[in-house]
Every structure is written in structure tokens, then in C-alpha cells.
Amino acid sequence: MSLAPPAAKPRRQGEGLAQAVILAGPAIFLAAFCVTPLVLLVQLSLSHHQDGGLWSPGFELTQYRALGEPTFLRVVGFSLALAASAAALTLSLAFPAAYFISRMRRRAQVAWLVFILGALSLSEVLIVFAFQVLLSSGGALVKALVDLGLMAAPQSLYPNLGAVLVGLVYLVLPYVILFLYPAVSRLDEEMPQAAATMGASPLRTFFLVTTPLMRGPLVSAAALVVIFTVSSYLTPLVLGRPENWTVGVHLSNTALDAGDMPLAAAQAVLLVTAVVGLLGLVRWIGGQRAPA
Amino acid sequence: MFGLAIDRLSKTYQGQPAVDAVSLAIPHGQFVCFLGPSGCGKTTLLRMIAGLEAPTSGSISLNGRDITQDPPNVRKFGMVFQSLALFPHLTVGENVAFSLRLQGRTGSERRDRVDALLKLVRLSGLEKRAIGELSGGQRQRVAIARALAQEPQVFLLDEPFSALDAKLREEMQAELRQLQEQLKITTILVTHDQREAMTLADSIVVMGEGRIQQHGAPSDVYRAPANRFVANFVGLSNLLQVEVLDRQTVRLGERVLTVTPMPEAGLGARAVLSIRPENVQLADPAAPCVDSNTVVGRIASIRDMGANMEVQLDCDGGRLLTVVRSREWIGAVAGEEARVWLPKEDCRVFGA
Amino acid sequence: MNPALMATWARRGFMGLVGAFIAAPLVVVAGVSFNPTRRMSFPPTSLSLVWYRDFFGDPDWMASLRATLTISASAALLSVAVALPIAYAVWRYHSRLSKAMAGMGASLFLLPGVVLAVMFSALWGVTGHVGRIENVAFSHAAVFLGIPLSLLAVGFDSIDLGLMEAARTMGAGEADAFRLVVRPAMTPYIVCAIAYVFVLSMNEYLIAYMVAGFSVQTLPIRIFTNMRTGYEPTMCVAAVLFMVVGFCVFGSLALIGDLPRLMGRLRPLRD
């Protein structure tokens, strides 16, 4: 990143024109597909709901008042708790994994990266399906548990909260490993070694040196997981019971089943606000005593 | 033995030996420098001593106890890294107190010790500073204080001063030497800078191609290099192709020269004569010949370095560099013929 | 056992578990697809390719496959085509405008999928242009824009500006410098970005469903409908197809480019 403010650089003649030519196309695209949908979303959330999935333009806060309903707030609270647990679980797997991968030999690293990219590209649809098969009463996991005597009789391991959590962790794990990979590969190897020469065991080194050095990327990764999971749709729908449904499932049901687009839009605006707030918080935490 | 003993220590990377059967004894309290060009294995050897690298074979023992299998956090040899590896998320004081915190010392104990250490490295009052706010020399001092906080049995430094400018480097070297004499701690410093090694060390271990080429006091290594590698790497040497006649005489071009007696065996007919430039004495061509060990050549160039004059001569055996003190200068000019005297005790012959 | 060896085994054990966790669903889906019976069971009782024949012989599945490939290919190309000028302008001019555009473009990727789905269904609903295949392609291109933007930024940052200047002192114009220095350095990053968006778009369900699900049945939509309405083993064949495409794309990327570097590793790596 350049430290000099853009104004400090004397602008050469023609640069402005060149930029305008280059950026005209992308600017039109962004206006049409980024700005407009956001504006529409806000406008929609203020519109008047009509039956049959229709709405008429207007300016009313009906939808926003509906957000204060206790049932909806409970769903939001549950989603946040679920997302936070998913973030904690995912980071405790992804951070050591990314660290170890970044310390492997090249061939092993490439193999792991291809493997993780392959898993990352797997559709959520397929993941929930695979977990359905895996956790079903006739699945290999249940059979193994029965054979080992850990389960009395074959019974399905889903739908329940645990299955939802496992599915969500699976979904975001490749993203988080790849997100942390550049940061851990930049980590100076002499830092943990210095800790070792001062008497720190590998475990204490990990918690006293490696983790604090990675605080910024770890906090960002946690935020990423929360954003991804708080509004997850398919996984809680398929692997969970209705009481395990997230804000995402309820939002989709509002839009698709109830056909109340304005209310769905208001719920979406709330989610966007939460995301922006979370990212702001992350930046603020990252700004506190950032590693030099 | 009291001190550090290394026995036939080897490290192989993918079939390539980085350190090749090195044996070495370092008495307690000595300051040793590992000196050698990059890639000679000196850093690998140091890292094996710290426990950061596992040897392929051989052993390391401290005060008679085998520590080869001990991990670095059990050996606890304080180490100053080339990058310094100061923790950016901790303050100066927290960095220095890191090992004390691991030992579970109380807050007041830690504070006292940090104060004493910072005073020792002349950084008193800076314990609240962030690492990013320090200058290069201050960081160096923090790294040294941090490594010394645990009162290590062996103190290791891996090219700690290579990033500093010349003036600051000399200051830091002097401080380190003073500190080491004060604390009487066994110290090993890795460097590729022969000046640094000469000024700091009680003894120098010259390394090349994964092996110890010579181990001795700085003056011995300089005056009596054990082989061609040491002669060439430590200080400047003139290396001339010669033909061996017997244990004490060689032929250089048409001249027969007497040299320091060479070992009985091992040298073939072709060999290399090594002599330091400052030992090559430019003689007045008009004066009578006092010794048979003289060579005649043509002056190729003269460089006035202020205190000294550097003269390049073309002789039969190749090019010869001599350094003459300015006030002893005889006033020759380039292109003239000149006669130089090669004192026999300064001429050493090594295998080609 | 000595501590160093113990640490090595602890590390290997941990990575083995992570690997097994990641591999488990892949193995299950692949296994079920080779099952000769209609039952959704794993491990398979015996190996059979019957569902593969069914899949490739079914015009509905083939139509979905074609639609999916069309959408993801156009979304990938469009997304990279929009991101490239922005990333280039950020690197070359450091202008406020280009940075703002980069931030804007990347922001959608950070929004929850459900929100995006509602946003885009509102957009296409308002324009009255509903249920079309290009709607999905444009929506995907916008949603995944953050990926090429960050990948290309990493790529541009790895180009030495000194190299550009050297080329220009040797008489190369802006266009020549671009051709000689920028293009060769950026090609792997561009390919990587296209591959990334392609694969993500191919697998995306919710937005595709909300934007055009009732008229365009992409593979994930068909698979999910299948799952809900009644199990049909051909869907596992589609799933295997996804995996094969994913691994082939990223595997070949690893063959042609330096994958650790593409993924943002800046330190050189010892073999």
C-alpha cells in the first residue's frame, strides 16, 4: 500500500483522461449492479406490501416496526450465537491448519491448496446432501458408532444443532484457511524461534507469540465467518430443526413463501447494517496497536 | 569438560552437507566467532547449537551433559537473531521480560530485572516504548537485553550487526565486548565480517564448505593461516603459483625462494605461495641485495590511500600486491622496474 | 519419545483429521454415485456406472449443465473484465476514484448471500426483465467481483514499478510497457481469477434460485429440487461432475502457475 496521499503525486497531463477511458465501463457496471440494487433494497424496505408477492412504492416504516417483534429478535440472537460458535470452531481448525500448510514443502503445499480450493468450490447444496448421507441412520458414521458400541441402536445424527454447526464449519473452513494463508506465510519464522530460545514450549509460543502477531487477520477471519454463517440458508434448513433456523432462513421464507418482499428487504437492510457495523468494529480493533 | 563441546556434528539438506562432521570445544566464558562466507554452514551450526535445527548426526554437550536431543526451550541459550525477531505486539519492557514471564517470576522481580538489564544496555527509561518507535541501534540493544534476561549458559548471536551502518556497528561491537567481559558468559557470534571477528573474539573458527578450516586466536589465524582458504578469506593475501622443490624451497618463475617449512607430505609439485601484502617489502633497486628471497617485477599501478601506498607489481608468477607506509615510500612511478623482498617466515605454501 | 518427534506427530495427526473432515463429504457423494441401487447408502454395495449413463442421457440434466456452464463462463469473464481496469487504475494512478470503485466492487462479496438474493431479485423485478439466464450471469459477476479485485491487486502489487520505469527509459511507451511487463506478470493472476469466479458461480444456489429459479434450472437448483422432492441417484453424478471440474481447474492452475504465490504467499518458498 502506498503511504503517500494521492494528492502528493503530481498528476501528469493525460492521466485523468486515460483513467476516465479505462474506468468508464466498470463505472457503469458498478452503478447498475452494485449501487442500484442497494438503493432499490432500501426503497423496497420502505414500500407498501400487497398480497401475491407484490408491492407498491411508498414511504412507510411498517416493516421496520415488524423487526422489533420478539420472535424475530430471538432468531437474530440465535443466529449471532450460532455464527459466533461457528467462528470460534472454524478458527481453531483453520488457523493451525493454515500455519502448518504454510510451513510445508512446496509440493505438499500445492497439493493442500488444490484440495482446499476444490472443497471451497463445492456447492452448499452438495455439502448438505453429503452430510445428510453421512449422518443418516444408514450412513457409515452411524454404523461405525454402533460397531464401536458408542451408540445403542442406529439413529440419525440430524437434524439438530450439532449437525448445523458441523455443516457451517465445513462450509467456511476452506475460505478461512485460504484467507489466513497469505498472513501466516508472511509471519517471520524467527519470531517463534526466538520465543523457543527463551524457554517457551511450542504450545506457549503459539499462544504468546504467533496468535497475538496474527491478531488482525484472525479478527477479520472471524468477522468473515460471522457474515457467512449468520445468514446461512441451506445448511440450517436441511440439517437443522426449525428452531435452529437462522435469520437467513427466515428472511428467505419471508421473501419466497410469504411473498412479503418489503419485509424481507427491511430484514436485509438490518443485516447489511450489522455487517457494516461488524466490519467497522474489526477495523477499529485492527487499528489498535497494529503490529509494525 | 566445562563448556560447550561439539562432536562430529553434521547436517545434510537433501543429500547436500551443510555442516560436515564438525568437532569443536569452547571453554566456559570464551567469546568465539564463527567466521566464513555465506553458505559455509556457520549459521546452520549456530542454529544446531541453539536447538533450532536437528543435526543429522553427531552430538552436542554442555558441561559434560549430552544435550543433542533437548529442544531449544529446554536449552534456553539466549539468541540474538539476524532479524532481531523482537515481538512487535509487546513493549520494550515486555520483550525483555518475556523469558521471566515464562519462568513465572513475580511482577516486582520482573520489573527490577528489566530495569537492571536496560541499564546494562543503556536504555534506561524506555521500557514503555513500542518496538516500532526505536532506532536500529536501540533495537539491537533490546534484542541483546532480552536474550540475556534468562541468564543463559550460552549466548548466541547470528550476524546481529549486519544491518547497521559502519559507525554504529563499531560502537555496538565495543559495547558487546565490554558486556561479555563483564558477564563472563560463553558467547558465540556468527559473522562474515573478518574485522568484526578479529576485534571481538577470543578465538575464531573459520568455516568454509561446511567444515572448520582453522580454529585459533585471531592473531594466529591472521599470521599463520592454516590453508589457502583461510589465507584468502581472512585478510588479503597474495597467492602465487609455485613449484615445490623441497620442504623449504619453491620455484617462482626463474627464482628459487625459501619459505616457512611445510609439512612433510601432502603437497604435490604444484602449490600456492601465500604472503600478506604488508609483508611484501619494496626494496630500493639501487641498494645491494641483502637476501636471496627477492623478486623483480614491473610496477603496474600505485594507489595513494593516505596512510599507505598500495602498489601492484607484475612478476613472473603473476600479480603481487604490496602495501607500504607512505613515509617509507621510495618514490617509484608506474612502469618502472622494482624489486621486492619476500621474508621467508611470511611465505607459506599450500596445496594448489 | 522425544518432544520434537511428538510435535511432528501431533501436527500430522491434526492435519490428518482436518484432511479427513474436508474429504469426507467428497468421498460420500462420489461413493453414492457408483451405487447400483436406488437407495441412498454409503459405502456403496458394489460399483456401477448406471447413474452416469442416466445422467448423460437425460435431456433435462444436460440442459441444466449447459445453462450452468453458460452462466459461470460469462460471469467469470465479465467479472474479471470489470475488475481488471479498476485494479490497474488503483495500481497505476493511486487515484481516489479508482480506490473508491475497488471498495464498492468488493463490498457485495461481504454481504450475506440471502441479502444479495433479495437485492438482485428486486433489481430484475423492477426492470421487468425476469427469469432470464443473463440475469444470473450479471448478478454473479457483480457478487463475486471482490474475488478478481483482490487477486488482481495482489498480482499488480507483485510487479516491480522499477521494472516499468526501466522499460520506459529504454524507450517503451505506455502500451509497450504494458505489453512487455504487465501482461506477462498478470496472466497467471487473470487466469486464476477467472477460474475462481467460474467455479464459485457454478456452485451458487440461492441467488440463481431467487433471480431466475422458476425458469432457468441450474445444476445446483436441480440437485436441490431433487433432494427435496425425492432422492434420485443421478444427482450424485452431477455432484461428482462439480468436484471433477473444481479439482481439474485448480489442479491445472497449479501446473501452469505458482499456486502458493497466486494465493498470496509473498515469501519465496523452498522446494
mmCIF file of C-alpha atoms in Angstrom, chain A residues 1 12 29 34-35 45 73 78 85 87 93 105 125 139 142 144 155 160 179 194 215 220 225 234 251 267 286:
data_model
loop_
_atom_site.group_PDB
_atom_site.id
_atom_site.type_symbol
_atom_site.label_atom_id
_atom_site.label_comp_id
_atom_site.label_asym_id
_atom_site.label_seq_id
_atom_site.Cartn_x
_atom_site.Cartn_y
_atom_site.Cartn_z
ATOM 1 C CA MET A 1 0.000 0.000 0.000
ATOM 2 C CA ARG A 12 0.618 14.181 -15.335
ATOM 3 C CA PHE A 29 -21.296 -1.781 -14.303
ATOM 4 C CA CYS A 34 -23.835 -2.562 -7.078
ATOM 5 C CA VAL A 35 -25.285 0.838 -6.306
ATOM 6 C CA SER A 45 -37.949 -1.888 2.545
ATOM 7 C CA LEU A 73 -35.263 -10.748 17.694
ATOM 8 C CA PHE A 78 -29.789 -17.265 17.972
ATOM 9 C CA SER A 85 -19.679 -20.551 17.756
ATOM 10 C CA ALA A 87 -16.362 -18.682 14.013
ATOM 11 C CA LEU A 93 -9.177 -25.532 12.984
ATOM 12 C CA ARG A 105 7.416 -28.161 1.411
ATOM 13 C CA VAL A 125 -26.242 -27.911 -1.944
ATOM 14 C CA GLY A 139 -24.723 -43.972 6.967
ATOM 15 C CA VAL A 142 -23.689 -44.292 12.481
ATOM 16 C CA ALA A 144 -19.182 -47.184 12.908
ATOM 17 C CA GLN A 155 -30.381 -43.464 14.740
ATOM 18 C CA ASN A 160 -30.093 -30.946 15.181
ATOM 19 C CA PHE A 179 -7.877 -16.139 3.862
ATOM 20 C CA ALA A 194 13.161 -16.533 19.410
ATOM 21 C CA ARG A 215 -4.496 -10.833 15.694
ATOM 22 C CA SER A 220 -11.004 -10.291 10.153
ATOM 23 C CA VAL A 225 -17.249 -16.384 9.271
ATOM 24 C CA LEU A 234 -29.429 -24.219 3.070
ATOM 25 C CA LEU A 251 -35.579 -13.927 5.531
ATOM 26 C CA GLN A 267 -34.641 -7.580 7.345
ATOM 27 C CA GLY A 286 -7.168 -3.888 13.890
#
